[in-house]
Amino acid sequence: MNNRSNDIDAAAEGTCKWLFHDKTYNSWAGRNQSLLWIRGKPGSGKSTLLRHALHNTGASHIGDRAFVLSFFFHGRGTELQRTPLGLFRSLLYQLLEHVPDALCDLVDTFQQRCEDLGKPDEKWQWNPSELQQFFKSSLPRVLESRPVWLYVDALDECGQQNAIELAQEFKSLIHGLQSTSAQFRICFTCRHFPILDFGSEHEICLEDKNQMDISTYVQTQLCTQTTMPPKIPRMITDHASGVFMWARLVIQRVLDLVREGYGWRRVEEDISSIPPDLNKLYQELVRSMDKSPASLRLVQWICFATRPLSLDELRWALIVSADCSLKSLQQCRNAEDFACDCDMMERRLRTLSRGLAEVVPSSNVRVVQFIHQSVKDFFVEEGLSSLDNSSKPAETQTAKADVVGIAHYQLSRTCVRYLKMEELAQSTTRDRSSLLFEFPLLGYVTTSWVSHTEQSETREVPQDDLLGYFGWPSEALMGLWVHFYNIVSPYSDKCPSNGTSMLHVVSRYQLIGLLRVILQRVDQDGTYIDGRDNSGRTPLSWAAGNGHVTVVKLLLDTGKADASAKDKLGRTPLWLAAEKCYAPIVKLLLDTGKADINAKDKNGRTQLIWGARKGYVAMVKLLLETGKADVNAKDNNGQTPLTWASRNGHTATVQLLLSSADAHGTDTDVNAKGIIGATLGLVATGYTCIAIAKKLLLSTAKVWISVKGRIDPTLLLVVCCVAVARAMLLLHTGEAGINTQGNNDRTPLSCATEKGHAAVAGAMLLVGCYAAVARAMLLLHTGEASINTQGNNDRTPLSWAAEKGHAAVVKLLLEMGKADVNGKDKSGQTPLWWAAEKGHTAVVQLLLETGKADVNAKDQIGHTPLLRAAWNGHTAVVQLLLDTGKADVNSKSVFGQTPLSRVSLRNYTPIVKLLLGTGKADINVKDNDGRTPLSKAAGGGSTAVVQLLLDTGEADIDVKDDNGRTPLSWAAGGGHTAVVELLLDIGKADVSVEDEDGRAPLSWAAERGNMAVVQLLLDTGKAHVNAEDADGRTPLSLADQNGHKAIANLLQLTPSSLASLIC
């Protein structure tokens, strides 16, 4: 899924470098939140450019703390490579690798589903929208500590509607962060269509920028043609009109003409005659193709295979066809057109495709694909029609059959033909690797023939003849397919059980035409309509579980399908339909009057229990309206529908269950206990929200809350950490100790304030009740609730609330008048320190308004609230602290760093302006390494900060740190061209000054390989090209040792170098 970027051609030598000097690109890169759309025609080099940007975006450009995410859509790749599901799975995986703490909710959900449903992919699948939401919710947590750069390629290759929606989502993500100091940048590539009128501030149209790149590419590809007139490369470049793919194809054509002995005039004439439009060029190549069935089959396989085929698979796919008369693989080998090995197949590929297809590495095999997505688009839209001069199988039967449907029809039948080869029926091999080695195409045909049949059916290509291909009513070939599937891909969720019949398949995959044929002949051929596979499932079970309404109706209309047949897991068709919330099917089954509405699966769960658990309101309502659903049915763990609905927070479902019980004159058992000893009240208080707790409290039954041996040390200490509902219910009982401390010495009040539950905190502070006392004893009035109780890390409730940004709770605690505003934890951090650290402006304001908060309080390493706010880029907080007039802007940490020296490294321009605006910040202050703010900013590539510091006129531009390095030395070593230029132009920095190792800025730049910086230093005329460092190394030798040939050549051509050579 993440290998696509490796398949993209690397930028040709000397191309794509313009991007990092482009005004629009740099404007985008210089904003904290910004979106860049690189748009262009098909084949204009968008993917190559983005790959270049991604691979060359190092710490010198974006800082060493930045986190880079990327995804390259691939319209010719696997499903995950061409869908939003793949995008968000990949992005979340990248985040999990580096910042797992930001995705705790994702991990929790994953673990819960694995526990409840089983293995992912086998038993359940992620939904793209929920993964999108996980990404969206995790982003602010990641951005609290580091900048994020997101690169997404080929948005158009995930489908028209998906592309539009994702582009809008990117825009929304950026817009949602604009009121923060978070640094999040998105760069995506896409064709001009389908995104129209996007209104992005930053857009680059590639055709307007890549003319020089195409020229460089053409020159490079034709460099061996020493006698070629200069006019020919110019013609190709000009006619390409910004499309690399056009240039690539024409270059190949030119080289072919040269090999065939044609002269340059003929070459010029040929170039002039080639259509400038890419599609017309493809059309011309198609016209020159051999119009044999092999060319058509090749294009069909590359276009529509469910995954790219290997060369070994393709040579078999081409020799077997839908109307193939060959009956054995040996006959295929003896056929005249059979490619006997992969080398021959590769040569055949080039001939048949006219260079439009290629072989590329993928995992441990080489697979076949088109040279570009635009080639596939061309064939789907018009090229296949040009190639297909044969009679179409379904053409006389329906006018709606199109080339895509027919292609899938052909591939489906080819797969079945391969399955029918004599050697397969005779095989006794059960080892997967041995089987696939012996029969290379078997893995593909086994897992894909059904998919091709489905695709063909949806395009209304009749499938009736498939029964003949399988020899139905015999199930022999079907049984062979099932046998092979269970060897080739036994863990696939599509793997059929042994005993699967043709009727099972057509019902499971909604092959309506075939189903009608089979049902018409069911009595004649002895086909049992309720036949079961080895998992106990009937055709009706498969149709109901997959939501196929028409299939269910057809089966039920026979009057022979058992609506209550249970599979081996105890699930009926009704149960399966209810589980997936297929309401129309549930209604169909209920209308038969034969479906068991209270049937239980192996876990004892009824349809109502499943519906309540999932929160399927419409489904629950439908089941309850029958008046037959048991609302108090218990599963094997003693959980009822109400239990599950409460536990999972489905308020509307709870209301439905309670209302239904009232309407039917029955009692809903709100005190039901399961075998684990938990009561409904405990489930509600432990897992759900106040709305549900309130509904349960208002019900007539008593809610139990006490379970022996379950809670230690008190139930309240646990519940107040999770939700308001828990604490409120417990406080209502009057049985919870409000100052009880747990094994981490934290009180309920401390936990509640950390989670931001103002209602809980208020209830504890104002109402806190004891066991035998009435519900309204005011503990604060009696002095029994300690507002400053500290845990084993010395943190108070106010400290926790301040860190989490819970302004309402902070306000409540402060209004009590007893909270210690300057109370320090074990690390010396005060509530104000925490609020400043996290950027909680409202909390900082509340603490400052008390007039008691120490704005200069230091933690154990000497960091003040101002330093922490500055370091994390919280501009509004910095402003608030400075506005007090008390914040010490020159306060040093134990490392000798002030707020200005810390923030200079991070390019937080607004904060630097604020600090300098006080007129008090020491611009030349040195930290423990002797580095000044200017040194830090120059080394970090913070161009805007360097400009600000130089503009003061007070910055010491040649100041040396403890290693003797100057700001210019740091900027040159980091490859920060713009900073070097500033220091030279404005500051007149000393180019020749050497550090403790005898190294000047030129030495550092030459070693790191930054040509632009080297050129700037040489242009001053003051850089010593032959200066040796303490180890005897010169800039020239360093460039040569590190493989920077262009720099070495440049240094050799300087006057001083030439002079030393002469001497």
PDB file of C-alpha atoms in Angstrom, residues 435-578:
ATOM      1  CA  LEU A 435       0.413 -25.417  -6.028  1.00  0.00           C
ATOM      2  CA  LEU A 436       1.007 -21.834  -7.220  1.00  0.00           C
ATOM      3  CA  PHE A 437       4.415 -22.782  -8.618  1.00  0.00           C
ATOM      4  CA  GLU A 438       2.856 -25.617 -10.612  1.00  0.00           C
ATOM      5  CA  PHE A 439      -0.153 -23.539 -11.712  1.00  0.00           C
ATOM      6  CA  PRO A 440       0.930 -19.850 -11.877  1.00  0.00           C
ATOM      7  CA  LEU A 441      -2.494 -18.390 -12.740  1.00  0.00           C
ATOM      8  CA  LEU A 442      -4.444 -20.472 -10.215  1.00  0.00           C
ATOM      9  CA  GLY A 443      -4.182 -17.949  -7.359  1.00  0.00           C
ATOM     10  CA  TYR A 444      -5.663 -15.204  -9.495  1.00  0.00           C
ATOM     11  CA  VAL A 445      -8.483 -17.142 -11.149  1.00  0.00           C
ATOM     12  CA  THR A 446      -9.528 -18.695  -7.829  1.00  0.00           C
ATOM     13  CA  THR A 447      -9.950 -15.368  -6.048  1.00  0.00           C
ATOM     14  CA  SER A 448     -11.117 -13.229  -8.961  1.00  0.00           C
ATOM     15  CA  TRP A 449     -13.559 -14.998 -11.294  1.00  0.00           C
ATOM     16  CA  VAL A 450     -16.522 -14.074  -9.097  1.00  0.00           C
ATOM     17  CA  SER A 451     -15.468 -10.406  -8.985  1.00  0.00           C
ATOM     18  CA  HIS A 452     -15.310 -10.227 -12.787  1.00  0.00           C
ATOM     19  CA  THR A 453     -18.706 -11.913 -13.033  1.00  0.00           C
ATOM     20  CA  GLU A 454     -20.178  -9.380 -10.593  1.00  0.00           C
ATOM     21  CA  GLN A 455     -18.724  -6.459 -12.540  1.00  0.00           C
ATOM     22  CA  SER A 456     -20.076  -7.818 -15.787  1.00  0.00           C
ATOM     23  CA  GLU A 457     -23.522  -8.455 -14.249  1.00  0.00           C
ATOM     24  CA  THR A 458     -23.778  -4.893 -12.903  1.00  0.00           C
ATOM     25  CA  ARG A 459     -23.267  -3.641 -16.476  1.00  0.00           C
ATOM     26  CA  GLU A 460     -26.136  -5.832 -17.623  1.00  0.00           C
ATOM     27  CA  VAL A 461     -24.113  -8.348 -19.612  1.00  0.00           C
ATOM     28  CA  PRO A 462     -26.106 -11.599 -19.422  1.00  0.00           C
ATOM     29  CA  GLN A 463     -24.425 -14.393 -17.472  1.00  0.00           C
ATOM     30  CA  ASP A 464     -26.655 -17.343 -18.407  1.00  0.00           C
ATOM     31  CA  ASP A 465     -23.873 -19.235 -20.187  1.00  0.00           C
ATOM     32  CA  LEU A 466     -21.840 -19.420 -16.965  1.00  0.00           C
ATOM     33  CA  LEU A 467     -23.881 -22.448 -15.922  1.00  0.00           C
ATOM     34  CA  GLY A 468     -22.664 -24.202 -19.049  1.00  0.00           C
ATOM     35  CA  TYR A 469     -19.050 -23.270 -18.307  1.00  0.00           C
ATOM     36  CA  PHE A 470     -19.416 -24.917 -14.891  1.00  0.00           C
ATOM     37  CA  GLY A 471     -21.292 -27.909 -16.287  1.00  0.00           C
ATOM     38  CA  TRP A 472     -24.236 -27.229 -13.937  1.00  0.00           C
ATOM     39  CA  PRO A 473     -26.240 -28.958 -12.478  1.00  0.00           C
ATOM     40  CA  SER A 474     -23.058 -30.885 -11.723  1.00  0.00           C
ATOM     41  CA  GLU A 475     -21.235 -29.242  -8.802  1.00  0.00           C
ATOM     42  CA  ALA A 476     -17.894 -30.908  -9.573  1.00  0.00           C
ATOM     43  CA  LEU A 477     -16.114 -27.794 -10.906  1.00  0.00           C
ATOM     44  CA  MET A 478     -17.657 -25.675  -8.158  1.00  0.00           C
ATOM     45  CA  GLY A 479     -16.272 -28.117  -5.597  1.00  0.00           C
ATOM     46  CA  LEU A 480     -12.830 -27.931  -7.220  1.00  0.00           C
ATOM     47  CA  TRP A 481     -12.908 -24.128  -7.032  1.00  0.00           C
ATOM     48  CA  VAL A 482     -13.842 -24.260  -3.326  1.00  0.00           C
ATOM     49  CA  HIS A 483     -11.057 -26.774  -2.706  1.00  0.00           C
ATOM     50  CA  PHE A 484      -8.426 -24.545  -4.319  1.00  0.00           C
ATOM     51  CA  TYR A 485      -9.719 -21.375  -2.608  1.00  0.00           C
ATOM     52  CA  ASN A 486      -9.261 -23.013   0.804  1.00  0.00           C
ATOM     53  CA  ILE A 487      -5.624 -23.678  -0.062  1.00  0.00           C
ATOM     54  CA  VAL A 488      -4.806 -20.437  -1.875  1.00  0.00           C
ATOM     55  CA  SER A 489      -6.501 -17.920   0.453  1.00  0.00           C
ATOM     56  CA  PRO A 490      -8.127 -19.709   3.405  1.00  0.00           C
ATOM     57  CA  TYR A 491      -8.320 -16.616   5.639  1.00  0.00           C
ATOM     58  CA  SER A 492     -10.031 -14.360   3.128  1.00  0.00           C
ATOM     59  CA  ASP A 493     -13.501 -13.224   4.166  1.00  0.00           C
ATOM     60  CA  LYS A 494     -14.609 -14.306   0.681  1.00  0.00           C
ATOM     61  CA  CYS A 495     -13.280 -17.855   0.994  1.00  0.00           C
ATOM     62  CA  PRO A 496     -16.223 -20.234   0.400  1.00  0.00           C
ATOM     63  CA  SER A 497     -16.955 -23.066   2.791  1.00  0.00           C
ATOM     64  CA  ASN A 498     -16.786 -26.635   1.605  1.00  0.00           C
ATOM     65  CA  GLY A 499     -20.176 -27.685   0.351  1.00  0.00           C
ATOM     66  CA  THR A 500     -20.753 -24.368  -1.439  1.00  0.00           C
ATOM     67  CA  SER A 501     -23.050 -24.839  -4.449  1.00  0.00           C
ATOM     68  CA  MET A 502     -23.759 -22.725  -7.505  1.00  0.00           C
ATOM     69  CA  LEU A 503     -26.965 -21.574  -5.802  1.00  0.00           C
ATOM     70  CA  HIS A 504     -24.946 -20.407  -2.799  1.00  0.00           C
ATOM     71  CA  VAL A 505     -22.626 -18.384  -5.062  1.00  0.00           C
ATOM     72  CA  VAL A 506     -25.337 -16.671  -7.120  1.00  0.00           C
ATOM     73  CA  SER A 507     -27.259 -15.813  -3.917  1.00  0.00           C
ATOM     74  CA  ARG A 508     -24.199 -14.548  -2.072  1.00  0.00           C
ATOM     75  CA  TYR A 509     -23.030 -12.329  -4.940  1.00  0.00           C
ATOM     76  CA  GLN A 510     -26.453 -11.285  -6.283  1.00  0.00           C
ATOM     77  CA  LEU A 511     -26.137 -12.794  -9.754  1.00  0.00           C
ATOM     78  CA  ILE A 512     -29.822 -12.258 -10.494  1.00  0.00           C
ATOM     79  CA  GLY A 513     -29.916 -13.621 -14.038  1.00  0.00           C
ATOM     80  CA  LEU A 514     -28.291 -16.900 -13.044  1.00  0.00           C
ATOM     81  CA  LEU A 515     -30.493 -17.178  -9.969  1.00  0.00           C
ATOM     82  CA  ARG A 516     -33.657 -16.920 -12.051  1.00  0.00           C
ATOM     83  CA  VAL A 517     -32.410 -19.631 -14.412  1.00  0.00           C
ATOM     84  CA  ILE A 518     -31.566 -21.945 -11.514  1.00  0.00           C
ATOM     85  CA  LEU A 519     -34.888 -21.335  -9.746  1.00  0.00           C
ATOM     86  CA  GLN A 520     -36.789 -22.140 -12.942  1.00  0.00           C
ATOM     87  CA  ARG A 521     -35.075 -25.501 -13.082  1.00  0.00           C
ATOM     88  CA  VAL A 522     -34.717 -26.225  -9.389  1.00  0.00           C
ATOM     89  CA  ASP A 523     -37.310 -28.999  -9.299  1.00  0.00           C
ATOM     90  CA  GLN A 524     -36.104 -30.581 -12.544  1.00  0.00           C
ATOM     91  CA  ASP A 525     -32.451 -30.770 -11.574  1.00  0.00           C
ATOM     92  CA  GLY A 526     -32.913 -31.797  -7.962  1.00  0.00           C
ATOM     93  CA  THR A 527     -31.242 -28.666  -6.574  1.00  0.00           C
ATOM     94  CA  TYR A 528     -32.137 -28.243  -2.907  1.00  0.00           C
ATOM     95  CA  ILE A 529     -33.059 -24.603  -2.253  1.00  0.00           C
ATOM     96  CA  ASP A 530     -32.101 -24.882   1.432  1.00  0.00           C
ATOM     97  CA  GLY A 531     -28.873 -26.749   0.808  1.00  0.00           C
ATOM     98  CA  ARG A 532     -26.257 -25.944   3.439  1.00  0.00           C
ATOM     99  CA  ASP A 533     -22.530 -25.428   3.098  1.00  0.00           C
ATOM    100  CA  ASN A 534     -20.156 -26.651   5.793  1.00  0.00           C
ATOM    101  CA  SER A 535     -20.759 -23.504   7.865  1.00  0.00           C
ATOM    102  CA  GLY A 536     -24.451 -24.373   7.897  1.00  0.00           C
ATOM    103  CA  ARG A 537     -25.497 -21.454   5.724  1.00  0.00           C
ATOM    104  CA  THR A 538     -28.250 -21.628   3.122  1.00  0.00           C
ATOM    105  CA  PRO A 539     -28.564 -19.477  -0.025  1.00  0.00           C
ATOM    106  CA  LEU A 540     -31.150 -17.357   1.848  1.00  0.00           C
ATOM    107  CA  SER A 541     -28.716 -16.908   4.733  1.00  0.00           C
ATOM    108  CA  TRP A 542     -26.008 -15.588   2.388  1.00  0.00           C
ATOM    109  CA  ALA A 543     -28.389 -13.265   0.560  1.00  0.00           C
ATOM    110  CA  ALA A 544     -29.853 -11.858   3.788  1.00  0.00           C
ATOM    111  CA  GLY A 545     -26.428 -11.377   5.388  1.00  0.00           C
ATOM    112  CA  ASN A 546     -25.173  -9.460   2.352  1.00  0.00           C
ATOM    113  CA  GLY A 547     -28.199  -7.201   1.983  1.00  0.00           C
ATOM    114  CA  HIS A 548     -29.420  -8.553  -1.381  1.00  0.00           C
ATOM    115  CA  VAL A 549     -33.119  -7.640  -1.272  1.00  0.00           C
ATOM    116  CA  THR A 550     -34.006  -8.945  -4.742  1.00  0.00           C
ATOM    117  CA  VAL A 551     -32.331 -12.293  -4.098  1.00  0.00           C
ATOM    118  CA  VAL A 552     -34.105 -12.683  -0.747  1.00  0.00           C
ATOM    119  CA  LYS A 553     -37.464 -11.922  -2.382  1.00  0.00           C
ATOM    120  CA  LEU A 554     -36.860 -14.400  -5.214  1.00  0.00           C
ATOM    121  CA  LEU A 555     -35.911 -17.153  -2.775  1.00  0.00           C
ATOM    122  CA  LEU A 556     -38.855 -16.459  -0.469  1.00  0.00           C
ATOM    123  CA  ASP A 557     -41.267 -16.331  -3.416  1.00  0.00           C
ATOM    124  CA  THR A 558     -40.529 -19.987  -4.137  1.00  0.00           C
ATOM    125  CA  GLY A 559     -42.211 -20.829  -0.818  1.00  0.00           C
ATOM    126  CA  LYS A 560     -39.471 -23.366  -0.179  1.00  0.00           C
ATOM    127  CA  ALA A 561     -36.771 -21.304   1.588  1.00  0.00           C
ATOM    128  CA  ASP A 562     -36.587 -21.797   5.368  1.00  0.00           C
ATOM    129  CA  ALA A 563     -36.620 -18.296   6.930  1.00  0.00           C
ATOM    130  CA  SER A 564     -35.496 -19.696  10.326  1.00  0.00           C
ATOM    131  CA  ALA A 565     -32.679 -21.996   9.212  1.00  0.00           C
ATOM    132  CA  LYS A 566     -29.732 -21.645  11.609  1.00  0.00           C
ATOM    133  CA  ASP A 567     -26.088 -21.845  10.644  1.00  0.00           C
ATOM    134  CA  LYS A 568     -23.432 -23.435  12.860  1.00  0.00           C
ATOM    135  CA  LEU A 569     -23.151 -20.214  14.869  1.00  0.00           C
ATOM    136  CA  GLY A 570     -26.890 -20.222  15.541  1.00  0.00           C
ATOM    137  CA  ARG A 571     -27.628 -17.328  13.212  1.00  0.00           C
ATOM    138  CA  THR A 572     -30.807 -17.217  11.155  1.00  0.00           C
ATOM    139  CA  PRO A 573     -31.310 -15.137   7.974  1.00  0.00           C
ATOM    140  CA  LEU A 574     -33.271 -12.656  10.121  1.00  0.00           C
ATOM    141  CA  TRP A 575     -30.476 -12.496  12.684  1.00  0.00           C
ATOM    142  CA  LEU A 576     -27.864 -11.825   9.978  1.00  0.00           C
ATOM    143  CA  ALA A 577     -29.948  -9.108   8.337  1.00  0.00           C
ATOM    144  CA  ALA A 578     -30.638  -7.432  11.688  1.00  0.00           C
TER     145      ALA A 578
END
